[in-house]
XYZ file of C-alpha atoms in Angstrom:
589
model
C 0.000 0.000 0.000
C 1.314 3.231 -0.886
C 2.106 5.710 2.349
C -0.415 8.432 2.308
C 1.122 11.207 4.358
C -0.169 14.826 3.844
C -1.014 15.460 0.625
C 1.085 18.761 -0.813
C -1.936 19.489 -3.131
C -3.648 20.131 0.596
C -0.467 21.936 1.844
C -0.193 23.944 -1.596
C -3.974 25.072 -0.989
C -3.889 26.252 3.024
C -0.251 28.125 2.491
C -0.973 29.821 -0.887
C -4.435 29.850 -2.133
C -5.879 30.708 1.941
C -3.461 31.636 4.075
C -1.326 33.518 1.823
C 2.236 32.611 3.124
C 3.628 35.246 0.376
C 2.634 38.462 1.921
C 4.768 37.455 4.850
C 7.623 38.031 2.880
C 6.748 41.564 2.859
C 8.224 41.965 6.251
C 11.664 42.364 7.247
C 12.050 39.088 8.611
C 11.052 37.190 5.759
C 12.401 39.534 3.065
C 15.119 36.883 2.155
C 12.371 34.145 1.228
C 10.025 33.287 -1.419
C 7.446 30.965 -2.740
C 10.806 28.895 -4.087
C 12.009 28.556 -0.990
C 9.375 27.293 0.802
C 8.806 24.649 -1.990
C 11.858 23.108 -1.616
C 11.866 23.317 2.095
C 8.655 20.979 1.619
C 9.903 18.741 -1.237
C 12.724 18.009 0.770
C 10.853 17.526 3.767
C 8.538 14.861 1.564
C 11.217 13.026 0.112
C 13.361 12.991 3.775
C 10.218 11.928 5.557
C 9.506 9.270 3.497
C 12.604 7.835 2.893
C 14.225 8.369 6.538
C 11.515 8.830 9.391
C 8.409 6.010 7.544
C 10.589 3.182 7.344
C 11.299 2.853 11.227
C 7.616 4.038 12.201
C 6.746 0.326 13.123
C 9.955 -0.385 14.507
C 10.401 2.181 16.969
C 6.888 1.317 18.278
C 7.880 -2.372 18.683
C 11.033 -1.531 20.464
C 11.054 0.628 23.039
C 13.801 3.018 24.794
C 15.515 0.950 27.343
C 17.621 2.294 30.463
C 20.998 0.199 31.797
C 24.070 1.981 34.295
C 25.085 4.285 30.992
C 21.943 5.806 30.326
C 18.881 5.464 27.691
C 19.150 3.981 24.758
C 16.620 4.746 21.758
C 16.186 2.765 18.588
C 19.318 3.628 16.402
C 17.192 4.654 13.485
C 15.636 7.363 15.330
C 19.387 8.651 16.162
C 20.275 8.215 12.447
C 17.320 10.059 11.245
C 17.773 12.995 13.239
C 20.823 13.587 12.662
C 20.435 13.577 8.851
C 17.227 16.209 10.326
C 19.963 18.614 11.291
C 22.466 18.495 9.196
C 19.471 19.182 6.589
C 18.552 22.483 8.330
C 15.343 21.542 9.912
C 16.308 22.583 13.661
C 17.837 25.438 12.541
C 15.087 26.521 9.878
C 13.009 28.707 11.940
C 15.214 30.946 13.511
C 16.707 34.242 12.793
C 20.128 34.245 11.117
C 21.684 36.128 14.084
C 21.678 32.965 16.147
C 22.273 30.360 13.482
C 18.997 30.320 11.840
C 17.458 30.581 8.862
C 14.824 32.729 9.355
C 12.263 31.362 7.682
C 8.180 31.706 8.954
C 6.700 29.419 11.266
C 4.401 28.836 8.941
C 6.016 27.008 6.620
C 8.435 25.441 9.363
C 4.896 23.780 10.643
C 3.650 22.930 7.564
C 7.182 20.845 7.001
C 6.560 19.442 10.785
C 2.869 18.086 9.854
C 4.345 16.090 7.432
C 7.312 14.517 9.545
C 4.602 14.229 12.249
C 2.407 12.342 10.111
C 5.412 9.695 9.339
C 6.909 9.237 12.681
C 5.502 11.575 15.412
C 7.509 10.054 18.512
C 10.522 10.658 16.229
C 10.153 14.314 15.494
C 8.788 14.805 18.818
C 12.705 15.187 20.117
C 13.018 18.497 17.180
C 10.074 19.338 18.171
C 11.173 20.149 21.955
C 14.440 20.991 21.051
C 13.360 23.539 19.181
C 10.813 25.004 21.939
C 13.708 25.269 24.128
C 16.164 26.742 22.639
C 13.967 29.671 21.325
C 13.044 30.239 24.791
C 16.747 30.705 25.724
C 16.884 33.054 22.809
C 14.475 34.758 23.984
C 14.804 35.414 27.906
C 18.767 34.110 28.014
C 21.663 36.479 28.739
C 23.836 36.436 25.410
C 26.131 33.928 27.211
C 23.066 31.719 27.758
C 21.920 31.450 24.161
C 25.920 31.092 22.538
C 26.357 27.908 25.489
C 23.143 26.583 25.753
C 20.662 27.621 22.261
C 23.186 27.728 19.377
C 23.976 23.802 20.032
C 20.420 23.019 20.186
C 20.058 25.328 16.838
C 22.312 23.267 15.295
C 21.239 20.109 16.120
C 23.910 18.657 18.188
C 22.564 19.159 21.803
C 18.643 18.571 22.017
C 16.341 20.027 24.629
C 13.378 19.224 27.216
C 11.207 20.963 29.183
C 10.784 19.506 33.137
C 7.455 20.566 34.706
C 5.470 18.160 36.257
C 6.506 16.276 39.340
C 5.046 12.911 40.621
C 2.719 14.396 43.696
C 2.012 17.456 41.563
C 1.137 16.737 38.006
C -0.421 19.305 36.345
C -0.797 21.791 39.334
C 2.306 23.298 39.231
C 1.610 25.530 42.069
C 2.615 22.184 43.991
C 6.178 21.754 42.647
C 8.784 21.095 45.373
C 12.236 21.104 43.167
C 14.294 23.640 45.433
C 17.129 25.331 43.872
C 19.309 26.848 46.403
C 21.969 29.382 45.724
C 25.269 28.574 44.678
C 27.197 32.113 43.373
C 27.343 33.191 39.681
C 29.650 33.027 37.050
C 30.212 33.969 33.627
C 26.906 31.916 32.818
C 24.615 33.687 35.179
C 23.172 33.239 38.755
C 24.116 29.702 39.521
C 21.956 27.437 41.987
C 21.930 23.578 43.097
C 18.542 21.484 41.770
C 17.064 18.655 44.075
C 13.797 17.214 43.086
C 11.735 15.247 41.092
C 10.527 15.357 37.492
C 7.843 13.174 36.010
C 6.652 12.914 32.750
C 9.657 14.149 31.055
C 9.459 12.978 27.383
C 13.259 13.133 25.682
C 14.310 13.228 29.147
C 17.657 10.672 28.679
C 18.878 9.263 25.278
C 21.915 8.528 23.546
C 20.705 10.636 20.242
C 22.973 14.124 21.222
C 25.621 15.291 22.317
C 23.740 17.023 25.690
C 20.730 17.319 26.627
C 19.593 21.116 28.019
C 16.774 20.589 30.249
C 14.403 23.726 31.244
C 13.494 23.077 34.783
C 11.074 25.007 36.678
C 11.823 25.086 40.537
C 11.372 27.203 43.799
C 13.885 28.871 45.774
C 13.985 28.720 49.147
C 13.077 31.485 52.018
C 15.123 32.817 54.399
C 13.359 29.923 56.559
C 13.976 27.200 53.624
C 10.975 27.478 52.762
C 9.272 26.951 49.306
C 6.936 30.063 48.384
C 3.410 28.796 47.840
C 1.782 28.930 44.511
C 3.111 29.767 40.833
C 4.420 33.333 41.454
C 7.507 31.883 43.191
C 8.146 29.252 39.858
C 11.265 30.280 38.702
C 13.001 29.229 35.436
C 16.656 27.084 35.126
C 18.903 25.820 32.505
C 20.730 21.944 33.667
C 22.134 20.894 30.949
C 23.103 16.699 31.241
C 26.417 17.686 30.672
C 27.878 20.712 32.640
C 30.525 22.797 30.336
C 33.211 21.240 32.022
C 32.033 18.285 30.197
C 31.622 16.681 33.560
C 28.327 14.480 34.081
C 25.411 17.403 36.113
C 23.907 15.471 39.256
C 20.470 14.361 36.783
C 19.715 10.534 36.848
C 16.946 8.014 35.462
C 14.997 6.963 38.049
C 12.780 4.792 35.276
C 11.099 5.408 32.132
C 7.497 5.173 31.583
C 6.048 2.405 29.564
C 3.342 4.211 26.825
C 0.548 3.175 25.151
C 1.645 4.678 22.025
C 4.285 7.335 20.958
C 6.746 4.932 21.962
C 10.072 5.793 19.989
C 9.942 9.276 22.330
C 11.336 8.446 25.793
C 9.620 9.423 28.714
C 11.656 9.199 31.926
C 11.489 9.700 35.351
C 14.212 12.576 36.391
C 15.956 12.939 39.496
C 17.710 15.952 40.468
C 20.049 16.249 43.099
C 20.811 13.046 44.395
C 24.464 13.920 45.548
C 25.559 17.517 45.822
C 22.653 19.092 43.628
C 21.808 19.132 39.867
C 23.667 22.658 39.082
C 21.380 25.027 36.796
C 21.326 28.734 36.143
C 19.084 30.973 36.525
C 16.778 32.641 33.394
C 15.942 35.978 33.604
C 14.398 37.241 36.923
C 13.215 34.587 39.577
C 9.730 34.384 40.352
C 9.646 34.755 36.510
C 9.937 31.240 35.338
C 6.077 29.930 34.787
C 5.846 33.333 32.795
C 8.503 32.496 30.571
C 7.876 28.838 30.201
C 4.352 29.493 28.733
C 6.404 30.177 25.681
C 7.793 26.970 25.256
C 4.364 25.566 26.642
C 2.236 27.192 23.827
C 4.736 26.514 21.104
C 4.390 22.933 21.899
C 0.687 22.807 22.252
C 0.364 24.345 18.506
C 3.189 21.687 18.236
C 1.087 19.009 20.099
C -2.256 20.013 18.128
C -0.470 20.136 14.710
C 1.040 16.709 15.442
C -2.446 15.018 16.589
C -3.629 16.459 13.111
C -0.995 15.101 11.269
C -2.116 11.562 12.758
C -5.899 12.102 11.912
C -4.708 12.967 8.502
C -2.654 10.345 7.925
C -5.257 7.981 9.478
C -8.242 9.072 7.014
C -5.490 9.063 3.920
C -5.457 5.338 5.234
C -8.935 4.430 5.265
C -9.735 6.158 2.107
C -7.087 3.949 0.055
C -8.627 1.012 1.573
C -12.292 1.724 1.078
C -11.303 2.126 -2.581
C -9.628 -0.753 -2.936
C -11.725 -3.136 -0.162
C -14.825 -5.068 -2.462
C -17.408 -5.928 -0.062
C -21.138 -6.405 -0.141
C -23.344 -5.004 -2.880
C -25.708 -1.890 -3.098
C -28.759 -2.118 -0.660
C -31.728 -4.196 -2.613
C -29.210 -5.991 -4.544
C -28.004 -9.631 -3.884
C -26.703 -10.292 -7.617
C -23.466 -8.892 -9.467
C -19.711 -8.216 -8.109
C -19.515 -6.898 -5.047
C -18.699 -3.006 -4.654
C -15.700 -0.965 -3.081
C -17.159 -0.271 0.265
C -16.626 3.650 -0.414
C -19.946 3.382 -2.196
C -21.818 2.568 1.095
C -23.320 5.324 2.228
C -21.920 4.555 5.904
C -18.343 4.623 4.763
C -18.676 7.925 2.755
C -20.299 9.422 6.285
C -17.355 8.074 8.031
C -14.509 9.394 5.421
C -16.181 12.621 5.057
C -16.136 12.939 9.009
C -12.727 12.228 8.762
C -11.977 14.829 6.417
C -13.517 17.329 8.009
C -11.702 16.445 11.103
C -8.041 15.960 9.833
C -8.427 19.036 7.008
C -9.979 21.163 9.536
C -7.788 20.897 12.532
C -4.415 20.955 10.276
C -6.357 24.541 8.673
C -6.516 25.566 12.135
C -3.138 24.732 13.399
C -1.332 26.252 10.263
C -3.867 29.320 10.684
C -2.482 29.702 14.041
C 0.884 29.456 12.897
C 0.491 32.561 10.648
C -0.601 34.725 13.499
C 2.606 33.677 15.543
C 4.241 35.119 12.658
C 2.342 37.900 13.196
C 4.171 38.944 16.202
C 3.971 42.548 15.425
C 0.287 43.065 14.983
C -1.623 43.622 18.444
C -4.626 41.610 16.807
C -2.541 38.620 15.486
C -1.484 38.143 19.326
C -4.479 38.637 20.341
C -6.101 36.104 18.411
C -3.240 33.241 19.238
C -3.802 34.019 22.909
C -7.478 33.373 22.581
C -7.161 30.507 20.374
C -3.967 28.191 21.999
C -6.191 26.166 24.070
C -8.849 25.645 20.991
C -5.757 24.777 18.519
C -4.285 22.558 21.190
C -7.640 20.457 22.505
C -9.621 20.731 19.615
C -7.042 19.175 17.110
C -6.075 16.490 20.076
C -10.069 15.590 19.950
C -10.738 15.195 16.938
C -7.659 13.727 15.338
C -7.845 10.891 17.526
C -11.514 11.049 16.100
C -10.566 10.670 12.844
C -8.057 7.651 13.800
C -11.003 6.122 15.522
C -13.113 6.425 12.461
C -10.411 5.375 10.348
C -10.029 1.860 12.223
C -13.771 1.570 11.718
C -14.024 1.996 7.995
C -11.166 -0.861 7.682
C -13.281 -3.224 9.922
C -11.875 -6.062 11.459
C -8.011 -5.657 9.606
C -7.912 -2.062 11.630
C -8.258 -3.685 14.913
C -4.886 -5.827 13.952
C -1.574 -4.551 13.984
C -0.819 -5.085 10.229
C -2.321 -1.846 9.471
C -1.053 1.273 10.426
C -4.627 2.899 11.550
C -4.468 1.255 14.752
C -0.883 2.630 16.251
C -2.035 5.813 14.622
C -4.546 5.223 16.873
C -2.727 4.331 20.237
C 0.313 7.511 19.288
C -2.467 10.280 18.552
C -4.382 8.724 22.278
C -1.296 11.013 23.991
C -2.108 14.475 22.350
C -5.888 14.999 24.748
C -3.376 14.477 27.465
C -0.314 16.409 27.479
C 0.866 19.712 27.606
C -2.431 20.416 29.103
C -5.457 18.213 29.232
C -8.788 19.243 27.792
C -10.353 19.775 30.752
C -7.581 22.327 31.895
C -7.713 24.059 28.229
C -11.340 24.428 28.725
C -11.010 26.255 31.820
C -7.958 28.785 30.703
C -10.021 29.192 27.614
C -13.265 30.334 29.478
C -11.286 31.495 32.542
C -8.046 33.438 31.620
C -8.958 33.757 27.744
C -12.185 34.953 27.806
C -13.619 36.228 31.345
C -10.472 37.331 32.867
C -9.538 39.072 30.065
C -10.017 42.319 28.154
C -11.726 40.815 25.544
C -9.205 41.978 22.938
C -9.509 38.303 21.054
C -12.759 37.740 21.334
C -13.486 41.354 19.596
C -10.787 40.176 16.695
C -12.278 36.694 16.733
C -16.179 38.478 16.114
C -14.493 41.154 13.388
C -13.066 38.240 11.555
C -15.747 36.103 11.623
C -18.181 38.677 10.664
C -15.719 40.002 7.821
C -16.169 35.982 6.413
C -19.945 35.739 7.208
C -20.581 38.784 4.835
C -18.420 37.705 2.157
C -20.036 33.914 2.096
C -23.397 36.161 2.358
C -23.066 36.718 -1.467
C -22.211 33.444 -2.503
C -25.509 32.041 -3.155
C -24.332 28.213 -2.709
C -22.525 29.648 1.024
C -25.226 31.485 2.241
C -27.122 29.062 4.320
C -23.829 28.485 6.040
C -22.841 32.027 6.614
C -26.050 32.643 8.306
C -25.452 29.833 10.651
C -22.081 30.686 11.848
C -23.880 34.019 12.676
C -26.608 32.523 14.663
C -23.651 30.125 16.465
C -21.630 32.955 17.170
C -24.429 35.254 18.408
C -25.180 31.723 20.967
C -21.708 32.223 21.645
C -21.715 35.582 23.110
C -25.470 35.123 24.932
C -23.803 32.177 26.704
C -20.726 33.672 27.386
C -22.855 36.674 29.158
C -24.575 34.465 31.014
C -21.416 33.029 32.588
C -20.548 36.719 33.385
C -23.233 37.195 35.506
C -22.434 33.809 36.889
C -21.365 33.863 40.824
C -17.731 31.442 41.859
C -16.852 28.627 40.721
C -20.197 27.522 39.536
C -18.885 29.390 36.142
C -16.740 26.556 35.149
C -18.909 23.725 35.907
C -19.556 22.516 32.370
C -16.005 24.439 30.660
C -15.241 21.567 28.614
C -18.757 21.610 26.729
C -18.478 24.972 26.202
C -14.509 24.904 25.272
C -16.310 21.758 22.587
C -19.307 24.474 21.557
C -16.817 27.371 20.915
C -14.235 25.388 19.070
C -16.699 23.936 16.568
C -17.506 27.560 16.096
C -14.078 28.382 15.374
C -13.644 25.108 12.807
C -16.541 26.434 11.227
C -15.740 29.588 10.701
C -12.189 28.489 9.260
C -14.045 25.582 7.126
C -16.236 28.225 6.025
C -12.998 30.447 5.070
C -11.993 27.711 2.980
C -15.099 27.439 1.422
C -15.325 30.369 -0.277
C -11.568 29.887 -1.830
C -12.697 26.908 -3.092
C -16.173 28.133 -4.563
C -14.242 30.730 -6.397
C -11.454 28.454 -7.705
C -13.636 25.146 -8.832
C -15.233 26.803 -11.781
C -12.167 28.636 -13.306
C -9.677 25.436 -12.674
C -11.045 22.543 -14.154
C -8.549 20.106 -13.606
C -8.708 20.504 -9.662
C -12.551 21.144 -9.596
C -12.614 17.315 -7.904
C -10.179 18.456 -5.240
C -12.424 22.029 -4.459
C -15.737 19.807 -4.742
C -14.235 17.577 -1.937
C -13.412 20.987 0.276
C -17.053 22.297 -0.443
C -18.113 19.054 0.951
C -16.183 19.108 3.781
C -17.127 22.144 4.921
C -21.545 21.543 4.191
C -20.461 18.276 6.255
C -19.159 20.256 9.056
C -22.199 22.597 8.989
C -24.910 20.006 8.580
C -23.935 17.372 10.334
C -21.538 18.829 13.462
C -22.081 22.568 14.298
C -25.529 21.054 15.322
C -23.809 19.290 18.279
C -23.200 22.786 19.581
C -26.709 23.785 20.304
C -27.024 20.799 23.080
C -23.851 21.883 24.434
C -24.580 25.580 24.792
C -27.618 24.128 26.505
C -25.907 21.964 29.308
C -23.309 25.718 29.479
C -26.255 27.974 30.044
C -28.496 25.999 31.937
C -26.178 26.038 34.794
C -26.552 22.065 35.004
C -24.906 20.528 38.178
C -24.924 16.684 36.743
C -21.711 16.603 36.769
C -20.039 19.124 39.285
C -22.769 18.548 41.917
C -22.308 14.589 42.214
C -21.097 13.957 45.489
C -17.694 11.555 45.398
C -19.518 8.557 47.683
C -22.042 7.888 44.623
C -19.174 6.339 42.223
């Protein structure tokens, strides 16, 4: 069967005909670049992915990292493949040229990403954090920080984590209890000693770099050695594995986790400090350090979103090979002739169409969101991005692993085995709900912190932009119907979300997740719809693609008819104020 990854007739339509990747170059930072450059950057990235990150997808998922007295050891493809990955420039791609870089948009450095995600996601998951951490050095480091610590990482020699959780604190990182205590300075920076524990920590030990720079957020003692309570006394530290000495830091594997899925990406147990103290330095300001992770944190969750659509994708690329190829049954009322490709039951075309609209729409959403990263200039852009992080993040994770779901169902029996791809696709994509942020914890910074603890900057740019594509799709007679529907979603939107407002406590966040679900179908729809109206333009005037604009037309009436209905029981539950859940006392389960 031939590998369906993402298909650059899809990639070629989001980045040129929607999204318009070429009026980035207008700015200085992109000035250097053109439409030829980001071609090749993805026909290389299609021919590397295919022929160096596929072949070991099964592999690495059969055998796991393993730990012994030197260390963890990952499957040696992965180690090959990567570092073929940086010595092609794909570390390195998206960052200025002053630190090694080469400045090209994030855009198109996601759009490369989806399609190495979509052949082996637990092996580009180690770029994927590298690169996360060393543009948070670049950004908050001293000078001396980024040349020691960023430029390796840049380069592709030293990779990088990020170390939050710990084992009694999870995702409530107000409960840390890694202390760093004091140690002097030196030409690095405020120096301190690390002891503690960090869980989770995926890319945490391996033998595929030189060094490993981990970001670890910790507390520093009191005067009384005490820890500070809550987040505002997080602070922010650089350990690298190996100190600059080249001696070994005080940072061992206390295990490794043993994963459903994503399984070439170790995740280890970390602890710091068991003899003299894990020696780290200090970024920026203490106190400062949860504020300047939430970089790296919402890089990887449009990381973590665009990855889980790169699964879905790849999943529903699956099934729709096979239903073309499967012969099974014959039309209903029929019992004589050859039996039919099972894309012509009406049940399969409902399932690959949901798939579509799943897959297509979350990776339009992630790369949407990557554009207004690049955007970093315009007040609006950020605006937007902060509002919609926790939508690109859950949403995608959702309903990718929706599409995988759907995709094991269309191949029947054959996708419940393990000689189809669908079901790891499966088990890998179960991860992305889960990290960096669960759904449930989105939902609540999206209502909470995005929405009615803001200053409703986003949501204003979110209703300007929405209402700019309603009245366009307004005078497209075949649109209409669905540009009058967003509206009446959207106006639901803002009812429910002044109902909340006059909502006393906690009660306010009692059903967040169906309302984080209502909102970002909105949001799909409104980007579907988007789409839509490219493709109503283009099918008539383009004959040889009007197959490929019917099937985005379809998508999108799918995604109207048949799910932006699911929102009005879900703005029910949200403004009803319904306890079913919240209320239920623990004894009853």
């Amino acid at each position: 069967m031939t590998e369906p990854l993402i298909v650059r007739r899809d990639l070629d339509f989001l980045l040129y005909e929607w999204l318009g990747i070429e009026t980035l170059f207008e700015r200085p930072a992109f000035a250097e670049h053109s439409r030829e450059t980001i071609d090749a950057m993805l026909n290389l990235a299609e021919e590397f992915a295919v022929a160096h990150f596929l072949p070991h997808y099964k592999q690495a998922d059969q055998r796991e990292p393993h730990v012994d007295a030197d260390g963890v050891h990952i499957l040696p493809a992965i180690r090959d493949a990567l570092a073929r990955y940086a010595e092609l420039g794909f570390f390195s791609a998206g960052f200025a040229p002053g630190v090694g870089g080469m400045g090209l948009p994030y855009l198109a450095c996601s759009a490369a990403f989806a399609v190495f995600a979509a052949a082996n996601i637990s092996t580009v998951a180690y770029a994927m954090l590298t690169v996360a951490n060393a543009r948070l050095i670049a950004a908050f480091g001293t000078s001396a920080q980024i040349d020691a610590f960023a430029r390796p990482q840049i380069a592709g020699r030293w990779f990088g984590t990020m170390c939050l959780s710990e084992p009694q604190a999870g995702s409530s990182l107000a409960d840390i209890r890694t202390r760093a205590q004091p140690d002097g300075a030196d030409s690095l920076g405020f120096r301190y000693r690390l002891t503690g524990n960090k869980m989770w920590i995926s890319a945490g030990d391996h033998d595929a770099a030189e060094n490993i720079v981990h970001l670890v957020l910790a507390k520093i003692p009191r005067g009384d050695h005490s820890l500070p309570e809550g987040t505002k006394g997080i602070s922010l530290f650089i350990v690298p594995k190996f100190l600059p000495d080249a001696s070994r830091n005080d940072i061992a594997v206390a295990g490794l986790n043993h994963k459903m899925g994503y399984r070439g990406t170790a995740n280890c147990l970390l602890n710091f400090g068991e003899r003299d103290g894990a020696i780290g330095w200090l970024v920026g300001k203490a106190g400062d350090g949860l504020q300047q992770m939430f970089m790296m944190m919402n890089e990887a969750r449009i990381g973590v979103g665009l990855g889980a659509a790169a699964l879905g994708y790849r999943g529903y690329r699956h099934a729709l090979q096979y239903a073309r190829e499967r012969q099974q049954g014959r039309p209903i009322g029929t019992r004589d002739g050859a039996p039919i490709a099972i894309i012509e039951h009406t049940d399969v075309k409902r399932m690959l169409l949901a798939q579509k609209a799943y897959a297509e729409g979350a990776l339009a959403l992630c790369l949407y969101c990557a554009k207004l990263v690049d955007e970093h200039d315009d007040a609006e852009a950020q605006a937007l991005i902060g509002l919609l992080t926790p939508v690109v993040k859950s949403w995608s994770s959702e309903y990718g692993i929706a599409a995988n779901d759907l995709a094991i169902q269309v191949h029947g029996g054959y996708g419940y085995t393990r000689d189809f791809d669908v079901e790891q696709l499966y088990r890998d994509n179960r991860l992305n709900p889960i990290h960096e942020g669960t759904t449930g914890i989105q939902a609540i910074d999206l209502l909470g912190r995005k929405i009615l603890r803001s200053d409703g900057e986003g949501l204003a740019v979110a209703q300007e932009r929405i209402a700019r594509t309603v009245a366009a799709a307004m005078d497209v007679p075949p649109l209409a119907v669905h540009a009058r529907s967003l509206a009446a979603y959207w106006k639901k939107i803002r009812e429910t979300i002044g109902a909340l407002r006059e909502r006393e406590g906690t009660r306010v966040f009692d059903n967040a997740t169906y309302f984080h679900r209502a909102f970002s179908h909105v949001i799909v729809a409104w980007l579907w719809l988007e789409q839509g109206l490219i493709a109503e333009k283009s099918r008539a005037s383009t004959a040889p693609d009007s197959a490929f604009y019917a099937g985005k037309l379809r998508a999108c009436r799918f995604f109207f008819e048949c799910e932006l209905p699911h929102a009005d029981a879900w703005l029910a539950l949200v403004g009803s104020g319904n306890d079913v859940a919240s209320g239920a006392p623990p004894e009853i389960f």
